Structure formats: structure tokens, C-alpha cells
mmCIF file of C-alpha atoms and ligand atoms in Angstrom:
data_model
loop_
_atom_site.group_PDB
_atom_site.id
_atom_site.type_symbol
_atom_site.label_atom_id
_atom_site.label_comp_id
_atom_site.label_asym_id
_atom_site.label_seq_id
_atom_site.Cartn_x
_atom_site.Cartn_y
_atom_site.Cartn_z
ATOM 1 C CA UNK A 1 63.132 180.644 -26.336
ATOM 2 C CA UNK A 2 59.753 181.740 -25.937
ATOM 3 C CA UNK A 3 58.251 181.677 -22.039
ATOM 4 C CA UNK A 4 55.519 179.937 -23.166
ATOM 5 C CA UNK A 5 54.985 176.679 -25.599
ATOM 6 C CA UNK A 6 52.922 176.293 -28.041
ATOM 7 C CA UNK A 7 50.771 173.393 -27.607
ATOM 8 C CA UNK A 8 50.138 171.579 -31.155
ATOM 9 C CA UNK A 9 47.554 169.240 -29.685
ATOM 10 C CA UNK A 10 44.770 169.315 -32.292
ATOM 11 C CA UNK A 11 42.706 167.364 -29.648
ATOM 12 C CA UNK A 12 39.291 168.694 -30.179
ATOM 13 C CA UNK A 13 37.677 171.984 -32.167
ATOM 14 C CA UNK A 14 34.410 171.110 -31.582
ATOM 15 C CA UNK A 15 31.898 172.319 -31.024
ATOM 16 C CA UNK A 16 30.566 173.491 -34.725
ATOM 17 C CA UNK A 17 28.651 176.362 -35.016
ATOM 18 C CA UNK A 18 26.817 178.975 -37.082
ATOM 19 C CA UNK A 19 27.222 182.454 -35.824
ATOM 20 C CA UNK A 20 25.337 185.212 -38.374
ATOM 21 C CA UNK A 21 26.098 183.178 -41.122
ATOM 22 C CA UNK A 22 29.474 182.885 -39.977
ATOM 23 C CA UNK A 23 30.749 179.223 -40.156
ATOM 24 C CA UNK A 24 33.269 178.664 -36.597
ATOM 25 C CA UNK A 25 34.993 175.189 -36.001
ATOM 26 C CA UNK A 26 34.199 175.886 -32.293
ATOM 27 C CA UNK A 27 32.454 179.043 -30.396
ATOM 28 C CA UNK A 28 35.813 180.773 -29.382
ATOM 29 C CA UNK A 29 37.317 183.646 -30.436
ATOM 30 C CA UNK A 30 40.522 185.879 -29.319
ATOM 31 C CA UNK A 31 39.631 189.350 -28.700
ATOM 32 C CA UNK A 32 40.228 192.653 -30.964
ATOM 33 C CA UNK A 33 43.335 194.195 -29.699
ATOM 34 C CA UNK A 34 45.064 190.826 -27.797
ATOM 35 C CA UNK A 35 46.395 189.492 -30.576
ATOM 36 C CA UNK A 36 47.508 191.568 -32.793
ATOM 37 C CA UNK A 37 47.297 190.435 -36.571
ATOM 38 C CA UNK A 38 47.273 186.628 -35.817
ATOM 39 C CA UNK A 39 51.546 186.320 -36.882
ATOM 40 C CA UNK A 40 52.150 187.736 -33.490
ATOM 41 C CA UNK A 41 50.875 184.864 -31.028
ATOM 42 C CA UNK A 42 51.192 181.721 -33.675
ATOM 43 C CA UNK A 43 54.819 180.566 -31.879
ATOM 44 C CA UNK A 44 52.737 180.247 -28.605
ATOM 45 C CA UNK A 45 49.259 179.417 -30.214
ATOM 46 C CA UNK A 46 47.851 177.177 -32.951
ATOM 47 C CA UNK A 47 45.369 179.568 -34.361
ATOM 48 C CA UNK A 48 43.682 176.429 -35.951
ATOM 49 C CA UNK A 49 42.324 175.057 -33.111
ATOM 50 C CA UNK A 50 40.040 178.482 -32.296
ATOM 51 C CA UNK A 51 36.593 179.209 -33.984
ATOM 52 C CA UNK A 52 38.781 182.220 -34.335
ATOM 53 C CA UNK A 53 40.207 185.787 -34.252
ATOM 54 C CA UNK A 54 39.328 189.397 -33.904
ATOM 55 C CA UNK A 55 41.845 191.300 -35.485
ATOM 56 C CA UNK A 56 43.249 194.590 -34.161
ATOM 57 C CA UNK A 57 40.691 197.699 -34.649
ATOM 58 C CA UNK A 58 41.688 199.101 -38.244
ATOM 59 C CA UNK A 59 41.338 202.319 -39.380
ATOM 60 C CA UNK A 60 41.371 204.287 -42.484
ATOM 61 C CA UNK A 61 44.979 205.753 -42.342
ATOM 62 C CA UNK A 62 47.538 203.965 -39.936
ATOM 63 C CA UNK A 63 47.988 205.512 -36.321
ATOM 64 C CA UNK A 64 50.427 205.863 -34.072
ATOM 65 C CA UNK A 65 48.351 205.269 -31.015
ATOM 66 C CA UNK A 66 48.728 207.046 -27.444
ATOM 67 C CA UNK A 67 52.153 208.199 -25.620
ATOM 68 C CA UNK A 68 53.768 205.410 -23.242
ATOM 69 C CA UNK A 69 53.012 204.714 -20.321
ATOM 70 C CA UNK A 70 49.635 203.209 -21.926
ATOM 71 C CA UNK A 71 49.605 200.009 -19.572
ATOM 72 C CA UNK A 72 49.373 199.799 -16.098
ATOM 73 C CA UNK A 73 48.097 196.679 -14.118
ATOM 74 C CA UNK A 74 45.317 196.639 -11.502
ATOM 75 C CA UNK A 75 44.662 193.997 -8.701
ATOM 76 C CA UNK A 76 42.679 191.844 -10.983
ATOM 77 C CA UNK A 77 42.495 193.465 -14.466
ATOM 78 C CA UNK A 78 44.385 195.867 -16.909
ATOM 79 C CA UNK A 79 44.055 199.339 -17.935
ATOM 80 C CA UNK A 80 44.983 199.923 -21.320
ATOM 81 C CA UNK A 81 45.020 203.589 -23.106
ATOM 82 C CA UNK A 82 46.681 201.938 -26.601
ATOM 83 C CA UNK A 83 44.733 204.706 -28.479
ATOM 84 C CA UNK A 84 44.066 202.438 -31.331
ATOM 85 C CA UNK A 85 47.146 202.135 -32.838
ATOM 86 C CA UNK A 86 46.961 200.613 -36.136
ATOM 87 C CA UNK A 87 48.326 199.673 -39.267
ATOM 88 C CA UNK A 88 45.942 201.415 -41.571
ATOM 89 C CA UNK A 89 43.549 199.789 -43.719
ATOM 90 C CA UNK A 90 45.343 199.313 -46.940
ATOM 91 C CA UNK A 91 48.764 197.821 -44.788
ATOM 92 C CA UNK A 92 46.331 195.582 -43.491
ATOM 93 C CA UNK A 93 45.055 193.979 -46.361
ATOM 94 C CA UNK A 94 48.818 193.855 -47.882
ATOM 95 C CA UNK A 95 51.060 192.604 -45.458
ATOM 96 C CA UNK A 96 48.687 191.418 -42.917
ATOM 97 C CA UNK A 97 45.816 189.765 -44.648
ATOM 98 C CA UNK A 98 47.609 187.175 -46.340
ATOM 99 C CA UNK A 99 49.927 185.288 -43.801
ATOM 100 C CA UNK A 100 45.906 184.899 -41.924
ATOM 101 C CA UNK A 101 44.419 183.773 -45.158
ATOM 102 C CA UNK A 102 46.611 180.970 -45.078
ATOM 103 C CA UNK A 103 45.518 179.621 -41.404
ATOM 104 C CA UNK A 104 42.373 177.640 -41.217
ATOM 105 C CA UNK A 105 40.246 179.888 -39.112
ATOM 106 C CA UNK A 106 37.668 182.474 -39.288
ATOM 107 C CA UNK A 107 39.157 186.150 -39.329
ATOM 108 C CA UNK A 108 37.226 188.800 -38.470
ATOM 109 C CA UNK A 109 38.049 192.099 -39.035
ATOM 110 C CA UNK A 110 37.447 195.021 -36.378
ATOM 111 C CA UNK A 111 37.090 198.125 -37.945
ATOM 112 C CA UNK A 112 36.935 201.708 -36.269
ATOM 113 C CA UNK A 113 36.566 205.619 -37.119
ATOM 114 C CA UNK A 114 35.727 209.172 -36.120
ATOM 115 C CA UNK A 115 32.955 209.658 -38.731
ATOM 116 C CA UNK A 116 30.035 207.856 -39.898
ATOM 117 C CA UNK A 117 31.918 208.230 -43.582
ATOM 118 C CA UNK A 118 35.254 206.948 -42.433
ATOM 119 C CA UNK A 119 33.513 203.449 -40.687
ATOM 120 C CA UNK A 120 31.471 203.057 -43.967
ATOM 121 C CA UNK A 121 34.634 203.685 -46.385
ATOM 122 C CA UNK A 122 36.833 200.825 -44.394
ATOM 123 C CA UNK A 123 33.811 198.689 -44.580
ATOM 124 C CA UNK A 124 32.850 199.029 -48.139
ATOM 125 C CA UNK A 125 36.976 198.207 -48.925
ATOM 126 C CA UNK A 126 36.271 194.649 -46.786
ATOM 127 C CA UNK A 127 33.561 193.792 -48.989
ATOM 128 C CA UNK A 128 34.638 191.056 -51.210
ATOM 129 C CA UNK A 129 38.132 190.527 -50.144
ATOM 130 C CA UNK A 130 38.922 186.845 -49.683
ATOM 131 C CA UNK A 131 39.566 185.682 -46.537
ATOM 132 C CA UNK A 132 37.473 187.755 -44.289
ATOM 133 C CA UNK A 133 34.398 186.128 -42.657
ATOM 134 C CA UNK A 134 32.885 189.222 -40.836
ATOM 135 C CA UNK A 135 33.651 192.962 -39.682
ATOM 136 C CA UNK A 136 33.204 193.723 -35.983
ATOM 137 C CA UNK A 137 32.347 197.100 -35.608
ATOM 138 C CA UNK A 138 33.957 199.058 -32.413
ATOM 139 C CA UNK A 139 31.391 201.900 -32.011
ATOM 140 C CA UNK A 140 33.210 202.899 -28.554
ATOM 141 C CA UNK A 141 35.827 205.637 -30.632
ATOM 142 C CA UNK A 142 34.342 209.416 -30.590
ATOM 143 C CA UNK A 143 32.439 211.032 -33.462
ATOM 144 C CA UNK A 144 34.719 213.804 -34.190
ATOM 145 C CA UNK A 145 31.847 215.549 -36.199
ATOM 146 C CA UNK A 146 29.217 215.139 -33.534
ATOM 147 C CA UNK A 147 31.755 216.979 -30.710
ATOM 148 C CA UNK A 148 33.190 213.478 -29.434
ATOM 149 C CA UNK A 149 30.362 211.810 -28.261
ATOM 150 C CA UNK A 150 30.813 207.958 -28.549
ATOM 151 C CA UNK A 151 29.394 206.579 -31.181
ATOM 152 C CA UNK A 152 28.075 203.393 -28.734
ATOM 153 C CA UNK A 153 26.977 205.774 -26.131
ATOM 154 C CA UNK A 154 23.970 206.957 -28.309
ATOM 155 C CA UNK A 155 21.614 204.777 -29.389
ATOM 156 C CA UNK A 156 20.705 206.877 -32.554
ATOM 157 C CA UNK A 157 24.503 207.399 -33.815
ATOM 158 C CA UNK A 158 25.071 203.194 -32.859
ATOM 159 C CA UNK A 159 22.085 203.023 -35.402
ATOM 160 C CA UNK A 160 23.453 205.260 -37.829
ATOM 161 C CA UNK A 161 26.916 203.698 -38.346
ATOM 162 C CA UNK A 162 25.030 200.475 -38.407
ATOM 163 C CA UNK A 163 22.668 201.328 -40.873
ATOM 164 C CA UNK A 164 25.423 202.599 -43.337
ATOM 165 C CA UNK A 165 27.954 199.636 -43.251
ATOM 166 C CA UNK A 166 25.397 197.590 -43.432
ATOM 167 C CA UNK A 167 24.496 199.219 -46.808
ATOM 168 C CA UNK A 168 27.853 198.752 -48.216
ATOM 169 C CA UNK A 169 28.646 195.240 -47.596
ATOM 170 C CA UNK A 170 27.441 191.721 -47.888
ATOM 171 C CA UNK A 171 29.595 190.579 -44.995
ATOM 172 C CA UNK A 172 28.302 189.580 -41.688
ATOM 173 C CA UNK A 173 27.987 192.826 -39.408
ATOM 174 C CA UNK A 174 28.909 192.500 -35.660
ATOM 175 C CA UNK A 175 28.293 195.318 -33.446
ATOM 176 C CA UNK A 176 30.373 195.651 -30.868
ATOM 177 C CA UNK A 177 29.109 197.262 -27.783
ATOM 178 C CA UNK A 178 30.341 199.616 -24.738
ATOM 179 C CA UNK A 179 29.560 199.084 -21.647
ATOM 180 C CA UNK A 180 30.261 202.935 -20.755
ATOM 181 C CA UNK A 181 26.602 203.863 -21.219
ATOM 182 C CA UNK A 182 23.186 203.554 -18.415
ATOM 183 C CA UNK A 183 21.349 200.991 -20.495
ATOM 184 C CA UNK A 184 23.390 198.936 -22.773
ATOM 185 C CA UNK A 185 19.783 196.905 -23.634
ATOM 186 C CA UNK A 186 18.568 200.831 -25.391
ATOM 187 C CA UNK A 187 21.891 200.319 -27.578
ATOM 188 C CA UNK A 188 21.692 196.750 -28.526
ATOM 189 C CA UNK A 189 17.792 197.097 -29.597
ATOM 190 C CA UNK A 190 19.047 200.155 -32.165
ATOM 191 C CA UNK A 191 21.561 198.333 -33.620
ATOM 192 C CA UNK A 192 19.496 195.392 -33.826
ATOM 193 C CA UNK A 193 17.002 197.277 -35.331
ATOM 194 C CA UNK A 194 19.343 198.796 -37.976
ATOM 195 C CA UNK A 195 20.415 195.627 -39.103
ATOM 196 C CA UNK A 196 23.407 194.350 -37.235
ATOM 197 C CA UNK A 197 24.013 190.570 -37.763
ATOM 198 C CA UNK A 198 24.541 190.141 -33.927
ATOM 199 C CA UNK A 199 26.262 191.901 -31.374
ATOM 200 C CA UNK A 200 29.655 191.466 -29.055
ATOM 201 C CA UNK A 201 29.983 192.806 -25.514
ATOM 202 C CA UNK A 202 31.667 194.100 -23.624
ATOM 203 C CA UNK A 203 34.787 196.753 -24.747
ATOM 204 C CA UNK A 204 36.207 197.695 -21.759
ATOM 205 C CA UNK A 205 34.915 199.984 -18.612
ATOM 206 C CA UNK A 206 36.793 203.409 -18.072
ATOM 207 C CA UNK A 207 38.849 203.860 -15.169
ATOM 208 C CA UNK A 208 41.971 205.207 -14.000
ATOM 209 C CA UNK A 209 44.913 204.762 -11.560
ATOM 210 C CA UNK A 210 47.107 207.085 -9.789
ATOM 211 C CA UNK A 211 50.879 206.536 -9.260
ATOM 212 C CA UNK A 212 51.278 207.873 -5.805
ATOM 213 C CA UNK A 213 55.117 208.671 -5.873
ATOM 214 C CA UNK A 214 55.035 210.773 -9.141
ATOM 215 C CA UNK A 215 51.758 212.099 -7.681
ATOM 216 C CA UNK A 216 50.157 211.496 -11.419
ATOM 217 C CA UNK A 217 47.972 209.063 -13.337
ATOM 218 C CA UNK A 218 49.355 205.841 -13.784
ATOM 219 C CA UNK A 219 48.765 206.243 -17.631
ATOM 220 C CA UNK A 220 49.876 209.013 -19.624
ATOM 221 C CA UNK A 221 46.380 209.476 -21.489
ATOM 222 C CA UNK A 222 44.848 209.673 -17.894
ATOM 223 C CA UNK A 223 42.205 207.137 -18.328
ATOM 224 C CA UNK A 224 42.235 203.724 -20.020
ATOM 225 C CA UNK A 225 40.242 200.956 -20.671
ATOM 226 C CA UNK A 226 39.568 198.071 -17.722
ATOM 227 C CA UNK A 227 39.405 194.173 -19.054
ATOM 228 C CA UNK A 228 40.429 191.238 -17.289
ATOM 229 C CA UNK A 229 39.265 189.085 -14.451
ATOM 230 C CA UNK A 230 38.022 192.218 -12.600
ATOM 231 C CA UNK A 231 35.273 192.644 -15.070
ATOM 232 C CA UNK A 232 33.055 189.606 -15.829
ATOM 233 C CA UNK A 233 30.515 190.095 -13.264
ATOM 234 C CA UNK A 234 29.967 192.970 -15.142
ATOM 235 C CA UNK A 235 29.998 191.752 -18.874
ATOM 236 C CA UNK A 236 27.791 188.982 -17.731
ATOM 237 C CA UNK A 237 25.359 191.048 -16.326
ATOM 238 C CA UNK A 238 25.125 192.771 -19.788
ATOM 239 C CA UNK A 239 25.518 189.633 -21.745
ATOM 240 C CA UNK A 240 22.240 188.283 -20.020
ATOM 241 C CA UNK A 241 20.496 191.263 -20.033
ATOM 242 C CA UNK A 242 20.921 192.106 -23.892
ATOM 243 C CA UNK A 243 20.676 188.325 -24.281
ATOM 244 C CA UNK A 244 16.785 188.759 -23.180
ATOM 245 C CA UNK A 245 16.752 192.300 -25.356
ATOM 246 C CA UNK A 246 17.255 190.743 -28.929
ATOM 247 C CA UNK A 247 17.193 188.023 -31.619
ATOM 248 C CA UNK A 248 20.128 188.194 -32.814
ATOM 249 C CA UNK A 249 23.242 185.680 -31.186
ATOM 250 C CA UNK A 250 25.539 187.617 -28.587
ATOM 251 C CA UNK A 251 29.054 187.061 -28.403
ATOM 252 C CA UNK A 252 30.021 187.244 -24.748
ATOM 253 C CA UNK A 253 33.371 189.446 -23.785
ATOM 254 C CA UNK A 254 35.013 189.924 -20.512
ATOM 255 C CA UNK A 255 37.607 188.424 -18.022
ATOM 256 C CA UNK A 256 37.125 185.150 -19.585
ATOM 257 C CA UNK A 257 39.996 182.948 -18.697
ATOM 258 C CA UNK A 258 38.847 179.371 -18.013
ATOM 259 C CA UNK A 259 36.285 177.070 -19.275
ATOM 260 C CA UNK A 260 33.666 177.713 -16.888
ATOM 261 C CA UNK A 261 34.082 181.510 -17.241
ATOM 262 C CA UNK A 262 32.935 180.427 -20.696
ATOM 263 C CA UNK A 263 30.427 178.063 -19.942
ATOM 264 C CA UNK A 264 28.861 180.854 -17.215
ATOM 265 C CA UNK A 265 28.382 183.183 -20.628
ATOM 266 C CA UNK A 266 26.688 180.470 -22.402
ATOM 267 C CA UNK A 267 24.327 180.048 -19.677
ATOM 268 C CA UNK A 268 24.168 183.745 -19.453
ATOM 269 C CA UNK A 269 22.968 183.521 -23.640
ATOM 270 C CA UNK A 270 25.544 184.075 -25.489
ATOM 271 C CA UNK A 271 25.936 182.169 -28.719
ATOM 272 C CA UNK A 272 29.823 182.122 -28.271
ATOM 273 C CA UNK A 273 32.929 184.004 -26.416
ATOM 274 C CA UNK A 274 35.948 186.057 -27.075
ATOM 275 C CA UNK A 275 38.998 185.845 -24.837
ATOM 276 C CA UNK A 276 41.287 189.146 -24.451
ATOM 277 C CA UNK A 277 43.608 189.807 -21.734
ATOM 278 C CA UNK A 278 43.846 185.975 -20.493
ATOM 279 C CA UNK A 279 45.874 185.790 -23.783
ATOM 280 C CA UNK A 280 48.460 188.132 -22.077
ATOM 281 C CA UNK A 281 48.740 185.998 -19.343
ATOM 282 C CA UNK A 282 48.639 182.725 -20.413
ATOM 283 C CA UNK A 283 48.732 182.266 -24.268
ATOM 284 C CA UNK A 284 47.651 178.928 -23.780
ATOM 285 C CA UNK A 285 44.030 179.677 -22.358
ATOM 286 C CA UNK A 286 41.925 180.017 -25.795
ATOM 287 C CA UNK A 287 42.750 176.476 -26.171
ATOM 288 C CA UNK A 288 42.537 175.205 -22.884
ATOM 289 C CA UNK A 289 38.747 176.913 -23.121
ATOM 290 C CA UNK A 290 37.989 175.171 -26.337
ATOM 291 C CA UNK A 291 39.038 171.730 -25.055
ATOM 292 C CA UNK A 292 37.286 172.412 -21.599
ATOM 293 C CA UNK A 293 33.849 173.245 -23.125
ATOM 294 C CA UNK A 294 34.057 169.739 -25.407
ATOM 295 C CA UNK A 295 34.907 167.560 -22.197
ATOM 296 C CA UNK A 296 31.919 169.880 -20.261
ATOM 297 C CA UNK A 297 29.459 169.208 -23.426
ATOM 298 C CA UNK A 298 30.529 165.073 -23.436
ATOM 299 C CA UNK A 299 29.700 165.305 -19.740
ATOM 300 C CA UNK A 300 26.357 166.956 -19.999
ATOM 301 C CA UNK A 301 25.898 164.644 -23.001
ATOM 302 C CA UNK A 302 24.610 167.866 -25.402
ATOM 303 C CA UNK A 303 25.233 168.781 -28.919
ATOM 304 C CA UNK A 304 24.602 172.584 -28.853
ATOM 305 C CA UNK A 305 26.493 174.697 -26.512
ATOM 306 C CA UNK A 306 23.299 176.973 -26.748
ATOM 307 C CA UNK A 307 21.357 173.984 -25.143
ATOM 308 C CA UNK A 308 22.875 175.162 -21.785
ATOM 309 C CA UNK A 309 21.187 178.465 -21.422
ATOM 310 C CA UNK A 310 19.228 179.878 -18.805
ATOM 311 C CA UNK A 311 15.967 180.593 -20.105
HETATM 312 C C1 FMN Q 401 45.559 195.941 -24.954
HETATM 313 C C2 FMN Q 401 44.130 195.908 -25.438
HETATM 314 C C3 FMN Q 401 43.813 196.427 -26.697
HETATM 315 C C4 FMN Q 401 42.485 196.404 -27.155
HETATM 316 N N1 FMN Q 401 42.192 196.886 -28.413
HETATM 317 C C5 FMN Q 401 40.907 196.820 -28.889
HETATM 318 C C6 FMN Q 401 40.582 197.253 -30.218
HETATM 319 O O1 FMN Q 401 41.444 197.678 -31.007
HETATM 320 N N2 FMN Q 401 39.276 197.193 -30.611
HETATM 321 C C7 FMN Q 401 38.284 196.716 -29.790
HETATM 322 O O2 FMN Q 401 37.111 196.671 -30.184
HETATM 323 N N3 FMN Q 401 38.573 196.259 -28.536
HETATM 324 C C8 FMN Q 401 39.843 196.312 -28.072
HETATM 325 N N4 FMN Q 401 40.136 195.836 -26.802
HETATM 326 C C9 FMN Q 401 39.049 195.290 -25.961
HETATM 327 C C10 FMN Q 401 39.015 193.754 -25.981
HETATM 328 O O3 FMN Q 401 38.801 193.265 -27.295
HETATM 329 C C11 FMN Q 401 37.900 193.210 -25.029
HETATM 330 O O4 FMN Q 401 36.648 193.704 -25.454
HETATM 331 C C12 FMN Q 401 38.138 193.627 -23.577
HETATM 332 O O5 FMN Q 401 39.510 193.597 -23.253
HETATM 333 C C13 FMN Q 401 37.384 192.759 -22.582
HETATM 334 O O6 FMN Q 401 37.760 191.402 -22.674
HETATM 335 P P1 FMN Q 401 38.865 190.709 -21.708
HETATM 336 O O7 FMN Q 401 38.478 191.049 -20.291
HETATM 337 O O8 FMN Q 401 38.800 189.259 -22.035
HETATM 338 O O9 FMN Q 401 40.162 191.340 -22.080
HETATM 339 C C14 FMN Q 401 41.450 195.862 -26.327
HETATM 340 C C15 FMN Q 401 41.798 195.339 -25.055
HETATM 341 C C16 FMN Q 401 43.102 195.346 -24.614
HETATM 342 C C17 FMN Q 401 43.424 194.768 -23.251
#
């Protein structure tokens, strides 16, 4: 029996809208890397009734990911070192890709690599394949070539990798940002600049934590990856502030778990949201978001979600 039930309410998907040429049933997405493929979470969640999902990051050639322990929970958020652990890209498009083809809602496919080469290679393989709506581009990984500086943390690499996927496919291009850098605005104008179809934000913040009766990090790769509750402040202050930098729509990321964490994004300017570790704790929430920000928009009496932002 699973903890959780799924709730097959088909209540409301609305709101409609039109994100980079990217058609959603409602602005909500689940985040890259929370769950999984899509086959993973559909006993607890009906995929159908999100705008929809981020798939896990993809690579090139499957990988095994970091050494346990790669989780370790904080007062209000999680530190993950996963390490990108991955399928592969051609195990993706044959035993993944079709169980999601089959669910009615948009898939979008998060791609990641060490080289400019490898990010373009994955992409140009997307291009064309039915049942993907748009690549998400994780920028956050290290350019092996360029002595393992992230790819996100310099504005002219960001534009690079941009630049080239963008040359090798017709799909939408999302850009997803880091918030490890001093200026995340410098980074979004680049990538806006080099073509990106619109941006997401945030990945998660590095930290660490320190197990105090082994006397060692709390994860075995040292540092991980914060998300949850702990930082929205933070993603909204970037959300607004790269909301004000470009054109292009924004998809907000970060400790979203309820309908006004959403509907505090919106305001903030972003076009629509991605939920992450919420999922972990309550399958449930996506949903309960997407029903919450139809009840909020009958209530304010609006048609656009975008209608609500701060200008
Ligand atoms: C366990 C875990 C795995 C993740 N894997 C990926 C990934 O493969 N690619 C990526 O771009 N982001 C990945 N993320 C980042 C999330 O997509 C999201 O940007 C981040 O967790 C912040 O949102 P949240 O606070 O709602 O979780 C991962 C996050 C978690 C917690």
C-alpha cells in the first residue's frame, strides 16, 4: 500500500497557458530530478492534471551518480549530492520516453554535459522526437574542458552552450539557471541574448552539513545541493530580479509547496512554477497548487495568472 493516495480528482487544470511556444494545460510543472521519469510518482500522482514535468537531467552515456550517503535533511530544506545519475540518453528515449508519451502532459526534457559538444549532441538527438515539448538546459554541471568552471557561473560559457543547442534544434530552449554565481541578472541577459526561449531558476544553493559523531560531512561528496522550504526567499529574490532583466517568461523554482508560495512567484514575474522537493514530502502538493491557483484566480476574478504581477 502506498503511504500516500493518489488523488484522481480531475477538478480543474486551468489555467491555459503559452510558455515559449510551449502549450501547458495549467502553469505548473514538477521539477528536474523529483520525479524521476514520470512512471515513478503516477501511483501517487495523476500526471494529467499538471501543465507538466521536468524530467531527470540526461546525459550522453548513463551514470552512476555519487557514493551514498547523497541525502541528508536540514531544518527546513534538503541537501542532495545525487551526482546526476542518469539513464543515458538513448535508454531514455527507449524505455522511458514512451510510457510519458502516452500521458497527456507536456514533457520536458532536462539535458546536461561536461562539454559544449556533449550538451549540443543530446540536444540535436531531441530534435524531432515525438513527444517532447522542450529541453531545459542545466548549465550548473562543470566544463571539464574549461578546468571545471560551471558552465552557469560564466556568463560567456552560459552563452556559448546556448548559442549551440539552439543551432541544432527547433525545440523550445529553456535555460536553466544557478543561483551559485554574484549576479544571476549578468547570466540571464547572456543567455537571453544567445537565444534561449526563456529561462528557469533557481537549481539549488551549495552547502554542506557536518555529522558531529563521525566527525565528517553529512554527505559523502562533501557538499550538495540545498532546495526546499529553506530557499524561496532566495529564488524569489532572483525570480524578480531577472524578471525585470529580460523579455523572455521566467519559470520560478524554489521551496514551492503551497498555492501561495506559487502565487508569491507570479507576483514576483514569473510566467509559471516548478515544484521539487515538496513532491518528496507530500506527493499530493503539485495538484493541490494547481487547484489552489484556479480557486485564487475565480476569487480575484482574472483570466491570466500573469495579470497578478508586480510591476
Ligand atoms: C534530489 C534532487 C535531484 C535533482 N536533480 C536535478 C537534475 O537532475 N537537474 C536539474 O536541473 N535540477 C535538479 N534538481 C534541482 C531541482 O529541479 C530544483 O531546481 C531545486 O530542487 C529547487 O526547487 P525545490 O526547492 O522546489 O526543490 C534536483 C533536486 C533534488 C532535490
Amino acid at each position: 500500500m502506498p503511504a500516500f493516495e493518489r488523488k484522481d480528482t480531475h477538478a480543474m487544470t486551468r489555467p491555459e497557458v503559452d510558455l515559449a511556444g510551449i502549450k501547458l494545460k495549467n502553469p505548473v510543472l514538477l521539477a528536474s530530478g523529483t520525479c524521476g521519469y514520470g512512471q515513478e510518482i503516477n501511483d501517487l500522482l495523476d500526471l494529467e492534471l499538471l501543465g507538466g514535468l521536468v524530467v531527470k537531467g540526461i546525459s550522453l552515456i548513463e551514470r552512476p551518480g555519487n557514493p551514498p550517503p547523497r541525502i541528508h535533511e536540514t531544518p527546513c530544506g534538503l541537501l542532495n549530492a545525487i551526482g546526476l545519475e542518469n539513464v543515458g540518453l538513448e535508454r531514455f528515449l527507449s524505455e522511458k520516453l514512451p510510457w510519458l508519451e502516452k500521458i497527456d502532459t507536456a514533457v520536458i526534457v532536462n539535458i546536461l554535459g561536461d562539454s559544449v559538444e556533449e550538451y549540443t549532441q543530446i540536444a540535436q538527438r531531441l530534435n524531432g522526437v515525438p513527444g517532447i515539448e522542450g529541453i531545459e538546459v542545466n548549465i550548473s554541471c562543470p566544463n571539464v574542458k574549461a578546468g571545471g568552471i560551471a558552465f552557469g557561473a560564466d556568463p560567456a560559457l552560459a552563452a556559448e552552450v546556448t548559442r549551440r543547442i539552439k543551432m541544432v534544434t527547433s525545440l523550445p530552449v529553456i535555460v536553466k539557471l544557478s543561483p551559485n554565481v554574484t549576479d544571476i541578472t549578468v547570466i540571464a541577459k547572456a543567455v537571453e541574448e544567445a537565444g534561449a526561449d526563456a529561462l528557469s531558476l533557481i537549481n539549488t544553493l551549495l552547502g554542506m552539513a557536518i555529522d558531529i559523531k563521525n566527525k565528517r560531512p553529512a554527505l559523502a561528496n562533501v557538499f550538495g545541493g540545498l532546495s526546499g522550504p529553506a530557499i524561496k526567499p532566495i529564488a524569489l529574490r532572483m525570480v524578480w530580479q531577472v524578471a525585470r532583466a529580460v523579455e523572455i517568461p521566467v519559470i520560478g523554482i524554489g521551496g514551492i509547496s503551497t498555492p501561495s508560495d506559487a502565487i508569491e512567484f507570479f507576483m514576483a514575474g514569473a510566467s509559471a512554477i516548478q515544484i521539487g522537493t515538496a513532491t518528496l514530502v507530500n506527493p499530493g502538493s503539485a495538484a493541490e497548487v494547481v487547484t489552489g491557483i484556479a480557486s485564487f484566480m475565480d476569487k480575484e476574478g482574472i483570466d491570466d495568472i500573469r495579470q497578478i504581477r508586480i510591476i
